[in-house]
XYZ file of C-alpha atoms in Angstrom:
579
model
C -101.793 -62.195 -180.490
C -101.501 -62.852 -176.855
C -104.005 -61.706 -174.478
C -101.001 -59.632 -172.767
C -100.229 -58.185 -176.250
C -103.939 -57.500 -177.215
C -104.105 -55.551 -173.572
C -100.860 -53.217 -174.413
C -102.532 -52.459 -177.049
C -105.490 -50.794 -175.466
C -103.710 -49.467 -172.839
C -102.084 -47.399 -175.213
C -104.934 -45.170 -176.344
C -105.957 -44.824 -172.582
C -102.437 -43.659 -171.852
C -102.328 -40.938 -175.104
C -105.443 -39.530 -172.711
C -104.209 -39.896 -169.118
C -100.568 -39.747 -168.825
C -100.289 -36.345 -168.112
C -96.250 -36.267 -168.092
C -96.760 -35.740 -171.669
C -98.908 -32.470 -171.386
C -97.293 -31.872 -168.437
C -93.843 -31.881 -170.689
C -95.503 -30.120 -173.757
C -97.112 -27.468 -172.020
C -93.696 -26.684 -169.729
C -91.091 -27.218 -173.426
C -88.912 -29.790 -171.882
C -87.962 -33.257 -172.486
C -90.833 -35.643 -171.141
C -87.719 -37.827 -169.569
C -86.966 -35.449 -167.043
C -90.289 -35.892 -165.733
C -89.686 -39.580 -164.946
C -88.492 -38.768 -161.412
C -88.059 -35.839 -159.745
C -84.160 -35.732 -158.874
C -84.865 -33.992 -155.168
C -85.950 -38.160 -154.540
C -82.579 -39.838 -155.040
C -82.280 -37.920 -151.386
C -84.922 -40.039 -149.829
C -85.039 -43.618 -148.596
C -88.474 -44.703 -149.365
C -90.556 -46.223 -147.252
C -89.371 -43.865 -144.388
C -89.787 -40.232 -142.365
C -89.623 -37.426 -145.494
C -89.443 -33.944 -145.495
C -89.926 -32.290 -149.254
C -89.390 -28.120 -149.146
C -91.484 -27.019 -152.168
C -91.796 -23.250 -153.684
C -95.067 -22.744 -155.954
C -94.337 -24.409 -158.957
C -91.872 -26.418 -158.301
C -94.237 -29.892 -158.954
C -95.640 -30.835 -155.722
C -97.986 -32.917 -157.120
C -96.072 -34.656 -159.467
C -93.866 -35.557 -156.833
C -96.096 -36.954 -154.101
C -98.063 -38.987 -157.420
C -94.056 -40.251 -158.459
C -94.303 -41.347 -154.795
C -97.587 -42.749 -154.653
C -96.141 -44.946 -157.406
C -93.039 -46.117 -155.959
C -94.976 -47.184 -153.252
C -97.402 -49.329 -155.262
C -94.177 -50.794 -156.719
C -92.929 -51.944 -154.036
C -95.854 -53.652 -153.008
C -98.089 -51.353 -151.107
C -101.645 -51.206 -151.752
C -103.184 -48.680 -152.657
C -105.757 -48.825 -149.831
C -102.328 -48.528 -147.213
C -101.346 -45.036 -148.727
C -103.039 -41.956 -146.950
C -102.855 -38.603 -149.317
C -103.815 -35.819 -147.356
C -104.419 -32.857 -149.507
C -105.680 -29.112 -148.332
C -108.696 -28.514 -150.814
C -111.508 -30.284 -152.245
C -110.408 -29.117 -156.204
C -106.456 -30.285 -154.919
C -107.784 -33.759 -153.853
C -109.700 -34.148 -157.180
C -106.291 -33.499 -159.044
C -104.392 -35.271 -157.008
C -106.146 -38.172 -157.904
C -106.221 -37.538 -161.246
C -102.762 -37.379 -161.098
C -101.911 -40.650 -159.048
C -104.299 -42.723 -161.246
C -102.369 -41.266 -164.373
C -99.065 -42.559 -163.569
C -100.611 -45.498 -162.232
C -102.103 -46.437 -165.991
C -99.214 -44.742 -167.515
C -96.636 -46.913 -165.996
C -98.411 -50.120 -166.656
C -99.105 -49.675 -169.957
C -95.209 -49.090 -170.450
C -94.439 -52.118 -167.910
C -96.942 -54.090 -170.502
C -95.727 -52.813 -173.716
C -92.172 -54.052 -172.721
C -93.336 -57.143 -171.742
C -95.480 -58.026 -174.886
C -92.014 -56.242 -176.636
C -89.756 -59.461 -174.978
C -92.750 -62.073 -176.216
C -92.085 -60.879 -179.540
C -88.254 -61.528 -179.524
C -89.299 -65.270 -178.254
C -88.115 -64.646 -174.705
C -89.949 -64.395 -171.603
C -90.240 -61.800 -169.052
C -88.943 -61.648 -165.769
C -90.781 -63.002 -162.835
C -90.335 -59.664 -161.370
C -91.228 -57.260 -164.658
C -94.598 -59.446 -164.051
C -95.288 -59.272 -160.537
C -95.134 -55.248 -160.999
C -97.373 -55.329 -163.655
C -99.935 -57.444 -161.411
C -99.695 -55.327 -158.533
C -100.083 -51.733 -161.391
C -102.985 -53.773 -162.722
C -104.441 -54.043 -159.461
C -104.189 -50.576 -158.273
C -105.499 -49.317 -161.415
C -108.394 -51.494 -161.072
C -109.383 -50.824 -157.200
C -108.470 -46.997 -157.723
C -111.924 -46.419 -156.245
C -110.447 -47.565 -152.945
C -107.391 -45.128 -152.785
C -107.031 -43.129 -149.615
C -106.867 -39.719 -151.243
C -109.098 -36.583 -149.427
C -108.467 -33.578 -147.786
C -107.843 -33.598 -143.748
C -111.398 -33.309 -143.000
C -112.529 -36.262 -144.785
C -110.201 -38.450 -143.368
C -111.360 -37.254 -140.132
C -115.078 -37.877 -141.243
C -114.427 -40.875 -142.778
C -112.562 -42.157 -139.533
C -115.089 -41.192 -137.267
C -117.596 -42.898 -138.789
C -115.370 -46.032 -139.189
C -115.313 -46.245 -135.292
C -118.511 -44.964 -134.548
C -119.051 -46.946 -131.398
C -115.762 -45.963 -129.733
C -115.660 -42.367 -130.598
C -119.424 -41.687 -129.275
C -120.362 -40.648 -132.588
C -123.126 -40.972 -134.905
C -122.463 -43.253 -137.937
C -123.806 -40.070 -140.367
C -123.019 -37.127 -138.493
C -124.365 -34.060 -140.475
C -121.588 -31.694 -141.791
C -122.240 -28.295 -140.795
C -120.711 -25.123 -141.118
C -121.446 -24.068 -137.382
C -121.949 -20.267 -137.797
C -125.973 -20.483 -136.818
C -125.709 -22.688 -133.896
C -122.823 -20.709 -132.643
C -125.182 -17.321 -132.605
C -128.088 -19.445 -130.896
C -125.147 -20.388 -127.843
C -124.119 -17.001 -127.868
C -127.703 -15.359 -127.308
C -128.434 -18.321 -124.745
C -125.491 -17.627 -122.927
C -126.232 -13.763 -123.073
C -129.739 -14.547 -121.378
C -128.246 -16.881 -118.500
C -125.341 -13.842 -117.591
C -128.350 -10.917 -117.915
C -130.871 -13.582 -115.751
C -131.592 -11.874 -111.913
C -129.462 -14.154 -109.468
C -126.317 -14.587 -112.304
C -123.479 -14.058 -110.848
C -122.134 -10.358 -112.325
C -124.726 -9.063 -114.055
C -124.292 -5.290 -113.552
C -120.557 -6.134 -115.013
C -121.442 -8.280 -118.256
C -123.984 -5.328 -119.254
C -122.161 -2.283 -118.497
C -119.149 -4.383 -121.166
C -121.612 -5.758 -123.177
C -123.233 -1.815 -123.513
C -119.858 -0.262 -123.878
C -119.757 -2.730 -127.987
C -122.632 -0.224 -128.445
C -126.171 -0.048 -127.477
C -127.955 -1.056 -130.622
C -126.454 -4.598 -131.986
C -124.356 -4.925 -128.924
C -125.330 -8.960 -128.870
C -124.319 -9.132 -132.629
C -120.973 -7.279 -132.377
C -120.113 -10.077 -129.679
C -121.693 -12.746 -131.684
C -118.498 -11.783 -134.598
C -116.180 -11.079 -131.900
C -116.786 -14.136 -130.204
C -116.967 -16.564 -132.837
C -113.522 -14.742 -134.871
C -112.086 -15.879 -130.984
C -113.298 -19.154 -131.147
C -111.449 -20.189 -134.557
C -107.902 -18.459 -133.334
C -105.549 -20.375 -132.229
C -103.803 -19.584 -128.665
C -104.826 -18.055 -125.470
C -107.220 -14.573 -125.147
C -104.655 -12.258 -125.031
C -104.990 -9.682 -123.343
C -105.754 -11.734 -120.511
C -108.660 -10.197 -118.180
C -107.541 -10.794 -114.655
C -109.765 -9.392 -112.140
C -107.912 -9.772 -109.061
C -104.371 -8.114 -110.527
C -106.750 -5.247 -111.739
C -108.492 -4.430 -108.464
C -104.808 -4.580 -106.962
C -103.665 -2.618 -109.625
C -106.862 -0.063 -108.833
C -106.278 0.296 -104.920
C -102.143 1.198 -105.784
C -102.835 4.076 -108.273
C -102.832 7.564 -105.960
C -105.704 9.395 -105.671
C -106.066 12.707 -107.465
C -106.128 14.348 -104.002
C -103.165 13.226 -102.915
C -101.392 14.104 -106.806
C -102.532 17.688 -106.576
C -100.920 18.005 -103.499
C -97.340 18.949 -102.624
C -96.735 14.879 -102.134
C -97.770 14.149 -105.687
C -95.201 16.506 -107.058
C -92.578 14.862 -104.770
C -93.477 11.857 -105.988
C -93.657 12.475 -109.373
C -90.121 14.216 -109.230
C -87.670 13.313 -111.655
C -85.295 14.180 -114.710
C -87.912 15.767 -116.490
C -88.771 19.358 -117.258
C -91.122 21.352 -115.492
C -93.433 21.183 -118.150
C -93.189 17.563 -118.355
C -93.802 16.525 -115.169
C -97.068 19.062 -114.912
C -98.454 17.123 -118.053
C -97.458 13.726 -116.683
C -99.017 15.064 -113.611
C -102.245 16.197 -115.315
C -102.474 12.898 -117.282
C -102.384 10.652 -114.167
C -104.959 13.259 -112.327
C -107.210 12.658 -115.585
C -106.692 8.686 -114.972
C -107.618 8.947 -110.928
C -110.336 11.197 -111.335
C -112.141 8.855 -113.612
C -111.148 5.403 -111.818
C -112.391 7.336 -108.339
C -115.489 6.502 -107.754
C -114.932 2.751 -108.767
C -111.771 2.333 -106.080
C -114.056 3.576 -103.604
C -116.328 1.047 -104.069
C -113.882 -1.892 -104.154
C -112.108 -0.947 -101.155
C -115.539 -1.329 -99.397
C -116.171 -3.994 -100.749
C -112.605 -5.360 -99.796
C -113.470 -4.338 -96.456
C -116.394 -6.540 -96.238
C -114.286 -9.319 -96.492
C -115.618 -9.784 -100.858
C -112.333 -11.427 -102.811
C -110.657 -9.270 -105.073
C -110.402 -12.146 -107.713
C -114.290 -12.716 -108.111
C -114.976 -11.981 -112.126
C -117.947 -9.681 -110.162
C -116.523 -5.862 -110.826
C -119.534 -4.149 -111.168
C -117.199 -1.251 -109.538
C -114.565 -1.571 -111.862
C -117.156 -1.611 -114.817
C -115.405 1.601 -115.722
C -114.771 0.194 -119.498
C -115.100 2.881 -122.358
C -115.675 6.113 -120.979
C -113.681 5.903 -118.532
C -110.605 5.580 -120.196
C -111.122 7.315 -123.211
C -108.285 9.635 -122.374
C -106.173 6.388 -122.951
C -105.955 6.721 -126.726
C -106.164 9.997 -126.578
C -103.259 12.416 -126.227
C -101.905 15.812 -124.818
C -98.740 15.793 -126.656
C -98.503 18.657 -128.450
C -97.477 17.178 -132.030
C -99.861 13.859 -131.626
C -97.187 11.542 -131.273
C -97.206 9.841 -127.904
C -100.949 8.380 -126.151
C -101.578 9.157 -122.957
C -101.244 5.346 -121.884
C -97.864 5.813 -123.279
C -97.035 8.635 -121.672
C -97.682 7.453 -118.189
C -95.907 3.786 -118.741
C -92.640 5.373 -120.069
C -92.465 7.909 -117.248
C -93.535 6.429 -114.359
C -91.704 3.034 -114.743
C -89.571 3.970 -111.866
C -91.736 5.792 -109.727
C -93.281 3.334 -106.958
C -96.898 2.784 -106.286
C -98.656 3.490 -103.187
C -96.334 2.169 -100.453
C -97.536 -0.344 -97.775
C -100.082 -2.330 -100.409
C -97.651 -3.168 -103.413
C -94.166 -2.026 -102.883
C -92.605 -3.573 -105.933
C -94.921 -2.211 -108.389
C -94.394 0.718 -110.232
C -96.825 3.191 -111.388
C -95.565 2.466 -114.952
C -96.790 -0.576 -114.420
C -100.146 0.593 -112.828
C -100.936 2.455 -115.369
C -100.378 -0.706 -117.907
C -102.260 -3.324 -115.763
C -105.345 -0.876 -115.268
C -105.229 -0.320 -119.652
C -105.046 -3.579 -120.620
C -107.843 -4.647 -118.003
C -110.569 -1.155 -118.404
C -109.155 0.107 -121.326
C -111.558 -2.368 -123.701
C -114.644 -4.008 -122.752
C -113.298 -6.881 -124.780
C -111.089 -8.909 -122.825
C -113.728 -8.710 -120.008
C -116.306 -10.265 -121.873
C -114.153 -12.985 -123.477
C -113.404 -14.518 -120.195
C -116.864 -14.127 -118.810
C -118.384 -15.882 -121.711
C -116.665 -17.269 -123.992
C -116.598 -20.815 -122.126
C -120.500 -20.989 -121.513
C -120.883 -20.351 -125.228
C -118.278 -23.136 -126.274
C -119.729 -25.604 -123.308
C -123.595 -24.426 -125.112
C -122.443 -24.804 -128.463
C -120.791 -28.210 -128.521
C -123.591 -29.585 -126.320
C -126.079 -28.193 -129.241
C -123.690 -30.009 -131.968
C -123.459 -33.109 -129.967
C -127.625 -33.219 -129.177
C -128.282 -32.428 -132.971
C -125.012 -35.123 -134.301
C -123.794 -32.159 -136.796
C -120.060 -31.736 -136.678
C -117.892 -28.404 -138.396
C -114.831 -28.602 -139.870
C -112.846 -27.894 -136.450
C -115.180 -30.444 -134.582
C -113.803 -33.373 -137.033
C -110.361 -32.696 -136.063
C -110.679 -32.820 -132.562
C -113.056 -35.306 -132.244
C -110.662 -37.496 -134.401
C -107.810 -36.144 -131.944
C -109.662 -37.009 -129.268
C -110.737 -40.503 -129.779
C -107.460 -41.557 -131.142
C -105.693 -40.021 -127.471
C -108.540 -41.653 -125.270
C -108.715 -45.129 -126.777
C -106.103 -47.085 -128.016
C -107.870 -49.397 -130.263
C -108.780 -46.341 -132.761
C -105.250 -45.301 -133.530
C -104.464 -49.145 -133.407
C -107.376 -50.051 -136.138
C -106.140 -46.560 -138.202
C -102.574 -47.331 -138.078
C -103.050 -50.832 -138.917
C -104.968 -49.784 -142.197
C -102.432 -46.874 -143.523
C -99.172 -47.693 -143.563
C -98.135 -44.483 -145.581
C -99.353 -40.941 -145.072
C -98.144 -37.987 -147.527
C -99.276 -34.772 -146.665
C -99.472 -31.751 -148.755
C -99.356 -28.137 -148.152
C -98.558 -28.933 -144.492
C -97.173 -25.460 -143.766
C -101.030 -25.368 -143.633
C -101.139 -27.941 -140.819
C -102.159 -26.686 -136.817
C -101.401 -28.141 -133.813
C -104.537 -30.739 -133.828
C -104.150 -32.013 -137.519
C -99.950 -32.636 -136.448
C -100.904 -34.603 -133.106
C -102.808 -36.648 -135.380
C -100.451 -37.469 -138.103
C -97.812 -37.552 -134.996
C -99.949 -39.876 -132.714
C -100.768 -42.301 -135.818
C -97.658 -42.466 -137.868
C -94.604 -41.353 -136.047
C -95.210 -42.395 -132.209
C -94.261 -45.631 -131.796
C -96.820 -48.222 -130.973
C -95.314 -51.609 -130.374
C -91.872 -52.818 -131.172
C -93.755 -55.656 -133.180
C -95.754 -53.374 -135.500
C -94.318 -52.591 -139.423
C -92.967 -49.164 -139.320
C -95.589 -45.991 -140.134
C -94.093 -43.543 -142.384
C -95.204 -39.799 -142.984
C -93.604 -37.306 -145.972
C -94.635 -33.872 -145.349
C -94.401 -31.295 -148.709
C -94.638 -27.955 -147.963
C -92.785 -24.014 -147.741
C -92.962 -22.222 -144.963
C -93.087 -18.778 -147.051
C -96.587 -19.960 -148.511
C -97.918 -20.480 -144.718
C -101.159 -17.972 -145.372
C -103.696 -19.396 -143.596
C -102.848 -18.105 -139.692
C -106.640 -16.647 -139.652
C -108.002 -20.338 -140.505
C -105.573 -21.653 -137.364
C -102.790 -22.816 -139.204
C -99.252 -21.915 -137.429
C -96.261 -22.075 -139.281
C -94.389 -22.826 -136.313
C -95.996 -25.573 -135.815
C -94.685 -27.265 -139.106
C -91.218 -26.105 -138.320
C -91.535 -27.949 -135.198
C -93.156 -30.844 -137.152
C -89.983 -30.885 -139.333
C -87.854 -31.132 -136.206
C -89.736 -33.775 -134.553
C -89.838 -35.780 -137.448
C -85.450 -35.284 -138.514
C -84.983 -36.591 -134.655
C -87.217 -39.885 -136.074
C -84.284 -40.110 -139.079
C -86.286 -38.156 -141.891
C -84.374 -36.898 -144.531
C -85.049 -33.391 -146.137
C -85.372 -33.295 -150.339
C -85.671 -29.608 -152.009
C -87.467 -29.060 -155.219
C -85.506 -26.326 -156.523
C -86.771 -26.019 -160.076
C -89.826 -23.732 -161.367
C -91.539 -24.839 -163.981
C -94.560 -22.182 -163.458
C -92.207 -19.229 -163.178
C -89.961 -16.787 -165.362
C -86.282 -16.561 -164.843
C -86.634 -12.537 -163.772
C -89.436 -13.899 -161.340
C -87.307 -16.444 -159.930
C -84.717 -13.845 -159.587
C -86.853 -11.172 -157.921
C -87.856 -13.666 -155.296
C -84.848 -14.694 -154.370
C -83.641 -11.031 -153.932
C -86.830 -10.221 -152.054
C -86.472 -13.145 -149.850
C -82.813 -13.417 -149.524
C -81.460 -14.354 -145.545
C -80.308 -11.374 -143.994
C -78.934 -9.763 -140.651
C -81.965 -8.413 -139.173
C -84.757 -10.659 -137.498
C -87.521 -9.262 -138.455
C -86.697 -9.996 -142.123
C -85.392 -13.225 -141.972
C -86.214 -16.334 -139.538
C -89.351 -18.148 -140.899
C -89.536 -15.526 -143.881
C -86.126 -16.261 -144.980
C -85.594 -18.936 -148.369
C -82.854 -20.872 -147.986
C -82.301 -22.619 -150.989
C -82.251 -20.580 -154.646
C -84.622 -21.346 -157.172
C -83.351 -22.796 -160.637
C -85.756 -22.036 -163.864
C -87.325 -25.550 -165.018
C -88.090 -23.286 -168.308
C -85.024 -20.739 -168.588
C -86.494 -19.028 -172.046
C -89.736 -18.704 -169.998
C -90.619 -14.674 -170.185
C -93.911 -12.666 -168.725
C -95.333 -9.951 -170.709
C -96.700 -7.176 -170.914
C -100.116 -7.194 -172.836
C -99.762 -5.604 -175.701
C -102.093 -5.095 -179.253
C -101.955 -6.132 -182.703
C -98.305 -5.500 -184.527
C -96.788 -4.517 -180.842
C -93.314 -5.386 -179.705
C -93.876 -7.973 -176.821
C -92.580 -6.093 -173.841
C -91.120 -8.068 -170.588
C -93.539 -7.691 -167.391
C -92.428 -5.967 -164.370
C -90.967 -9.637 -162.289
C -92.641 -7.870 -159.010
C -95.263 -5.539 -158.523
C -95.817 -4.236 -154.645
C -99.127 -2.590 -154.079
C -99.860 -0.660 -151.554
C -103.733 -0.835 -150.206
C -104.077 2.726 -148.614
C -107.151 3.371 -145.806
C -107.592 2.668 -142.211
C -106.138 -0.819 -141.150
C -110.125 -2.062 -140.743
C -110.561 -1.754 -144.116
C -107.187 -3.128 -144.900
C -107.236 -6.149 -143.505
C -110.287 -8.109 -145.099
C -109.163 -6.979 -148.410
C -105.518 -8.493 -147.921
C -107.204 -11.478 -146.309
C -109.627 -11.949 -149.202
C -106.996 -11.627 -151.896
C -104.618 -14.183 -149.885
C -106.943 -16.789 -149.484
C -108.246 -16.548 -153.583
């Protein structure tokens, strides 16, 4: 017995435990063969730019370890081939996966081999070489480039320590309790005598509440600080004191000119409750445009963030979500913005704004305390917090990415020493992916380097339908964008269209539910647009049922509806998404 023959033959208990296409087969009742390779790859070129659309089910991870494979084949190590999976528990069975078909494949590549030796001929040069380069994979598997996002990142950092400013160890962290120690810092420094705006930043930070006031903006801060986007609404102080000096005084809407200018299509009625409503708004905005006009006078800007006599937040407005329609159904805000969008403001200051618009500008701005006090703060918290993180070398999960981002933007030699390791990155789930994590995979394996470099390569596996994760920063239009980016670099799109996890009524049921249609608001990024085939057509759900029972078919959709005030909504939906 050769020592090729006596090392098939071991191989082939290992593989009875770890080829999973077997159980995989078994457990789905198909034939193991059409497990070899996925068919959606005969429409990719490998080696290049990839796009896989991929429902639940559909065997996303079989795929991207068929891939991993066909790139070992063709000679790339496994140290060159990033996998970039979303959760700790998916990297684990992603490698699990990749090293399966790894031994799997060799063992076969060596049983064929021993399988010529025994017919007295000799195998190809070729059949040989592949099993060297399996055997070698298999053997430095410890070495294989397979971890979520943040590990890379990690891992990266600490690679190029020196040019990244970073500690070689830096201490993973999940960020919450510094954050509250920059956000009570921060509160002292805008309360201290001689800050600029104190009587403003207390009179918002009272109107959260007066007992927990600094935790209420500890949550609301810190939920801001993980969202993606700008602080909408946007607080800006100089359009609001505008805004304050054009609305008419109550004076003047009592009077015989208010009701001329107030005149319109509307019924008498009307136009005294419009009236009323926009006395109720001036009355309680008075005493604060008094103030600013003196202080206007006195030659103060209008666009200082200091409006301690606009600090008229709360109270104030409380009319705003309140109403004086008689069946409840329009706010007073409302009101005022859909009657008075044609009726000008106070002529001579701002002649092309309405009092519609007023009315709006003066909501959004006083309405909520909120807006105020993310503008006012929020930076000095951020600027406290990352200099806390930075003194103390601990890093969160956010800090990893852009710190990554950062260092591969500002210094060339990073992304040259990164892209010169990888020369393949697969990505999956990357409907997950934000706008940091996709400059990264952009800037290190789709921008183009030097003309002399081997070409990078990036497949992306993912369904925009499953893109769940907005609250953790993830933007789903992001990926489509991704997807465009990358087709303009020659990618080619593959669909797995088969579910393997699914009944055929389920299948059906989606596809109905999720159909294309006319309107908008249904279709866009919500729309499928390929059909799902069953990988298991006899495949039924059932009903539970007891001893001697007729097995009953499950309902292929069930809606519920969570009933209760939206507050209490939310988390639970939230919750049972991200499970």
């Amino acid at each position: 017995m050769t020592s090729e023959e006596a090392e098939a033959r071991g191989l082939h208990a290992e593989r009875a435990v770890v080829d999973e296409r077997a159980a995989v087969a078994e457990r789905a009742g198909v034939d193991e063969r059409a497990w070899d390779r996925p068919r959606a790859l005969e429409a990719l070129e490998l080696g290049a730019h990839a796009i896989i659309e991929a429902s639940a089910g559909t065997g996303k991870t079989y795929t991207l370890a068929r891939l991993v494979l066909e790139l070992v084949a063709a000679g790339a190590p496994n140290e060159e081939i990033l996998v970039v999976t979303f959760t700790d528990k998916a990297t684990r069975e992603m490698r699990q996966r990749v090293r399966a078909r790894l031994v799997a494949a060799r063992g076969r590549l060596l049983e064929q081999n021993a399988g010529t030796r025994a017919r007295g001929e000799s195998p190809s040069a070729e059949g040989l070489a592949l099993a060297a380069r399996l055997g070698a994979a298999v053997a430095g598997f410890d070495r294989a480039a397979i971890s979520t996002i943040h590990s890379f990142c990690q891992r990266s950092l600490a690679e190029h320590a020196f040019a990244s400013g970073r500690p070689f160890a830096a201490e993973r962290t999940e960020g919450r309790e510094s954050f509250g120690r920059a956000v009570r810092q921060a509160v002292r420094q805008a309360l201290a005598k001689g800050a600029p705006g104190p009587a403003s930043f207390r009179a918002a930070l009272l109107a959260l509440g007066s007992d927990g006031a600094v935790a209420r903006l500890e949550a609301l801060l810190y939920t801001w600080m993980r969202e993606p986007g700008e602080i909408r609404p946007a607080f800006e102080a100089a359009r609001a004191a505008r805004a304050l000096l054009c609305l008419p005084s109550a004076t003047e809407l009592r009077g015989p000119r208010g009701a001329v200018r107030l005149a319109g299509g509307s019924s008498l009625t009307a136009r005294a409750r419009l009236r009323d409503t926009l006395i109720d708004l001036a009355t309680s905005l008075e005493p604060h445009r008094a103030g600013l006009a003196a202080r206007l006078e006195a030659g103060v800007g209008s666009g200082s963030s200091d409006l301690a006599d606009v600090s008229a937040w709360g109270p104030a407005l409380a009319w705003a979500s309140g109403s004086t329609d008689p069946r409840g159904r329009e706010t007073n805000v409302a009101l005022l913005v859909r009657h008075l969008g044609q009726h000008p403001a106070v002529l001579g200051v701002e002649p092309d704004t309405t009092l519609g618009e007023v009315v709006r500008t003066l909501h959004l701005a006083l309405g909520s305390p909120v807006p105020y006090l993310l503008h006012a703060i929020l930076p000095r918290v951020r600027a406290l917090w990352l200099a806390e993180k930075r003194e103390r070398g601990t890093l969160d999960f956010d800090d990893m990415l852009t710190a990554l981002r950062d260092a591969i933007v500002a210094d060339p030699s990073v992304r040259r020493s990164i892209r010169q390791r990888y020369r393949h990155a697969l990505v999956d789930e990357f409907q997950d992916t934000d706008d940091v994590q996709w400059e990264i995979f952009r800037r290190l394996f789709v921008d183009d380097d030097a003309a002399d470099e081997p070409q990078r390569t990036l497949v992306v596996i993912g369904d925009a339908q499953q893109a769940l994760y907005g609250f953790r920063s993830a933007d789903v239009h992001t990926f489509e964008d991704a997807c465009r980016t990358l087709e303009r670099r020659g990618a080619r799109r593959a669909v797995l269209g088969d579910s393997f996890r699914s009944s055929a009524a389920m299948r059906v049921g989606r596809d109905r539910s999720f159909a294309p249609r006319a309107e908008p608001e249904t279709h866009g990024l919500a729309g499928y647009a390929h059909a799902l085939s069953a990988g298991v057509p006899d495949r039924r759900a059932l009903e539970p049922a007891g001893a001697g029972a007729r097995a009953v078919d499950a309902p292929a959709i069930v809606v519920q509806h969570v009933v209760g005030p939206p507050e209490l909504r939310l988390p639970l939906v939230r919750r049972a998404l991200a499970a």
